[in-house]
Coordinates of C-alpha atoms in Angstrom, one line a residue:
M1 CA -27.7 -1.3 3.1
A2 CA -27.0 -5.2 3.2
Q3 CA -29.4 -7.9 3.5
Y4 CA -27.4 -11.1 4.3
Q5 CA -28.7 -12.2 7.5
P6 CA -27.9 -16.1 8.3
Q7 CA -28.7 -18.1 10.9
G8 CA -29.0 -17.5 14.4
F9 CA -28.5 -13.6 13.2
R10 CA -27.5 -11.3 16.6
L11 CA -28.2 -7.6 15.2
L12 CA -25.4 -6.4 17.5
P13 CA -23.1 -9.1 19.2
T14 CA -21.1 -8.7 21.5
A15 CA -17.6 -6.9 19.8
V16 CA -20.0 -4.8 18.0
K17 CA -21.8 -3.6 20.8
H18 CA -18.6 -2.7 23.2
L19 CA -16.8 -1.2 20.3
L20 CA -20.2 1.1 19.9
I21 CA -19.9 1.6 23.4
I22 CA -16.2 2.5 24.2
N23 CA -16.5 4.7 21.1
V24 CA -19.4 6.9 21.7
L25 CA -17.5 7.2 25.5
A26 CA -14.4 8.6 23.8
Y27 CA -16.5 10.7 22.1
A28 CA -18.4 12.2 25.4
A29 CA -15.3 12.7 26.9
Y30 CA -13.5 14.6 24.8
Y31 CA -17.0 17.2 23.4
I32 CA -17.0 17.5 27.5
L33 CA -13.3 18.0 28.9
A34 CA -12.8 20.4 25.3
R35 CA -15.9 21.9 26.0
Q36 CA -14.9 22.8 29.9
G37 CA -11.2 24.6 28.5
I38 CA -10.0 21.0 30.5
C39 CA -8.0 19.1 27.6
N40 CA -8.6 18.2 23.9
L41 CA -8.4 14.2 24.7
N42 CA -8.0 14.1 20.8
D43 CA -4.1 15.9 20.8
I44 CA -3.4 13.4 24.0
L45 CA -4.9 9.8 22.7
G46 CA -5.0 10.6 18.2
L47 CA -2.0 10.0 16.1
W48 CA 0.6 12.3 15.4
S49 CA 3.9 11.7 13.5
V50 CA 6.3 10.4 15.2
N51 CA 9.0 13.6 14.3
S52 CA 5.7 16.0 16.1
G53 CA 7.3 16.0 20.0
H54 CA 3.7 15.0 20.0
F55 CA 4.1 11.2 19.7
H56 CA 3.6 9.1 22.4
I57 CA 3.6 4.5 22.1
W58 CA -0.6 4.3 22.8
Q59 CA -1.8 6.4 19.9
P60 CA -1.5 3.8 17.2
L61 CA -3.8 2.0 18.9
T62 CA -6.2 4.9 20.8
Y63 CA -6.7 6.9 17.7
M64 CA -8.8 4.7 16.5
F65 CA -11.4 5.2 19.4
M66 CA -11.5 9.4 19.0
H67 CA -13.3 11.3 16.4
A68 CA -13.4 14.8 15.0
S69 CA -17.1 15.6 15.5
I70 CA -20.6 14.2 15.5
D71 CA -21.6 13.2 11.8
H72 CA -17.9 11.9 11.6
I73 CA -18.5 8.9 14.8
F74 CA -21.8 8.8 13.4
F75 CA -21.8 7.0 9.8
N76 CA -17.9 5.1 11.3
M77 CA -20.5 4.0 13.8
F78 CA -23.3 2.9 11.8
S79 CA -21.0 1.3 9.0
L80 CA -19.3 -0.8 12.2
W81 CA -22.9 -1.6 12.7
M82 CA -24.4 -2.5 9.9
F83 CA -21.1 -4.8 8.3
G84 CA -19.6 -5.4 10.9
N85 CA -22.6 -7.7 12.8
V86 CA -22.5 -9.9 9.7
L87 CA -19.0 -10.5 9.8
E88 CA -18.4 -11.0 13.2
N89 CA -21.6 -13.7 13.3
V90 CA -19.8 -15.3 10.4
W91 CA -16.2 -15.2 11.8
G92 CA -16.9 -15.2 15.9
T93 CA -16.1 -12.3 18.5
R94 CA -12.6 -13.1 18.8
R95 CA -11.4 -13.5 15.0
F96 CA -13.9 -9.9 14.4
L97 CA -12.0 -8.0 17.3
F98 CA -8.5 -9.1 16.1
Y99 CA -9.4 -8.6 12.5
Y100 CA -10.2 -5.1 13.2
L101 CA -8.4 -3.8 15.4
A102 CA -5.5 -5.2 13.2
C103 CA -6.5 -3.3 10.9
G104 CA -7.3 0.0 12.7
I105 CA -3.2 -0.6 14.2
G106 CA -1.8 -1.6 11.6
A107 CA -3.2 1.5 9.5
G108 CA -1.9 3.8 12.1
L109 CA 1.5 2.5 11.5
L110 CA 1.8 2.6 7.8
H111 CA 0.6 6.4 8.3
L112 CA 3.3 7.2 10.4
L113 CA 5.1 6.4 7.3
M114 CA 3.4 9.5 5.3
P115 CA 5.3 12.3 4.9
G116 CA 4.1 15.7 5.8
M117 CA 0.3 13.6 7.8
H118 CA -1.3 16.1 10.5
L119 CA -2.7 14.7 14.0
T120 CA -5.1 11.3 12.7
V121 CA -8.5 10.6 14.2
G122 CA -11.0 7.9 14.1
A123 CA -11.9 4.6 13.6
S124 CA -12.2 4.7 9.8
A125 CA -9.1 3.0 8.6
A126 CA -11.1 0.0 10.5
V127 CA -14.2 0.3 9.2
Y128 CA -13.0 0.9 6.0
G129 CA -11.2 -3.4 6.5
I130 CA -14.6 -3.9 7.8
L131 CA -15.6 -3.2 4.4
L132 CA -13.3 -4.4 2.1
A133 CA -13.5 -8.3 4.4
F134 CA -17.5 -8.4 3.5
G135 CA -16.6 -7.6 0.2
M136 CA -14.6 -10.1 -0.2
L137 CA -16.5 -13.0 1.5
F138 CA -20.1 -11.4 0.1
P139 CA -18.9 -9.7 -3.1
N140 CA -22.7 -10.3 -4.9
E141 CA -24.3 -9.6 -1.8
R142 CA -25.7 -5.7 -2.6
I143 CA -25.8 -2.3 -0.7
Y144 CA -28.2 0.6 -1.1
V145 CA -25.8 3.3 -1.5
Y146 CA -28.0 6.6 -0.3
F147 CA -30.4 3.8 1.0
L148 CA -31.1 4.2 -3.1
V149 CA -28.8 2.8 -5.8
P150 CA -28.0 -1.0 -5.3
I151 CA -25.2 -2.0 -6.8
K152 CA -23.1 -5.4 -6.1
T153 CA -19.7 -5.3 -3.0
K154 CA -17.5 -5.8 -5.0
Y155 CA -18.0 -3.6 -7.2
F156 CA -18.3 -0.7 -4.7
I157 CA -15.3 -1.8 -2.5
I158 CA -13.0 -1.7 -5.9
G159 CA -15.1 2.1 -6.5
M160 CA -14.3 2.3 -2.5
I161 CA -10.4 1.8 -3.5
V162 CA -10.2 3.9 -6.4
L163 CA -11.6 7.3 -4.5
E164 CA -9.6 6.7 -1.8
L165 CA -6.6 6.6 -4.4
F166 CA -7.4 9.3 -6.4
E167 CA -7.9 11.8 -3.3
G168 CA -5.2 11.0 -1.6
I169 CA -3.2 11.6 -4.2
F170 CA -4.3 14.8 -6.4
R171 CA -6.5 16.2 -2.4
S172 CA -3.5 15.4 0.3
Y173 CA -4.7 18.5 1.6
D174 CA -8.5 18.1 2.8
G175 CA -6.9 16.7 6.1
I176 CA -8.8 13.5 5.1
A177 CA -6.4 10.0 5.7
H178 CA -7.3 8.4 2.4
F179 CA -3.8 5.9 3.1
A180 CA -4.8 5.4 6.2
H181 CA -8.0 4.0 4.8
L182 CA -6.4 2.3 2.1
G183 CA -4.1 1.1 4.7
G184 CA -6.5 -0.4 6.6
M185 CA -7.8 -2.2 3.2
L186 CA -4.5 -3.7 2.6
I187 CA -4.4 -4.7 6.1
G188 CA -7.4 -6.6 6.6
F189 CA -6.6 -8.5 2.7
L190 CA -3.8 -10.0 3.7
L191 CA -5.5 -10.9 7.0
V192 CA -8.7 -12.4 5.0
L193 CA -6.3 -14.3 2.6
Y194 CA -4.4 -16.0 5.5
W195 CA -7.4 -17.1 7.0
R196 CA -8.4 -18.6 3.5
K197 CA -5.7 -20.8 3.5
H198 CA -5.4 -21.4 7.0
P199 CA -9.0 -21.5 8.1
F200 CA -8.0 -23.6 11.3
S201 CA -5.8 -20.7 12.4
R202 CA -6.3 -19.9 16.3
F203 CA -7.2 -15.7 15.7

């Protein structure tokens, strides 16, 4: 858990609040419609490979608002709230929302290049981008892993990158889009570097 609280800090800023609401509503709709046997929204709004016969142009955007299970959405939304509220308070709503969507969409497009990709859903790629940005802005801030073990953010982020690379290479069968996570971090890294060089950029 991060402990950074700048002056005027809002615990639930505008973009984070609306992203949480949209994700929860999307999961509720998916769950209810699937339970009733009406349709599977993840099949429609999740990200399919281009040659699967199920791909649609909206999926690189909509996949990031869909989730497969309650624990999947819980951990993504918890991370979005914990780290996203800090970034939105620092950057402002417009830049934060642009960053979040760019990480998610960019990761989705990069993931389409991966051979043998399966149906992908979840905000994880955008959330990993948020974690990367938090680590770049506050490298020495301490995060409490499992609420018990303190570790500096920069080391936590490095560990995440190494783990995702390892899992993506050696455990690609586990059904988790590890390279999409890394794609979100890559897009985020490039954006933060750009903003450091162009601090007065419109976005």
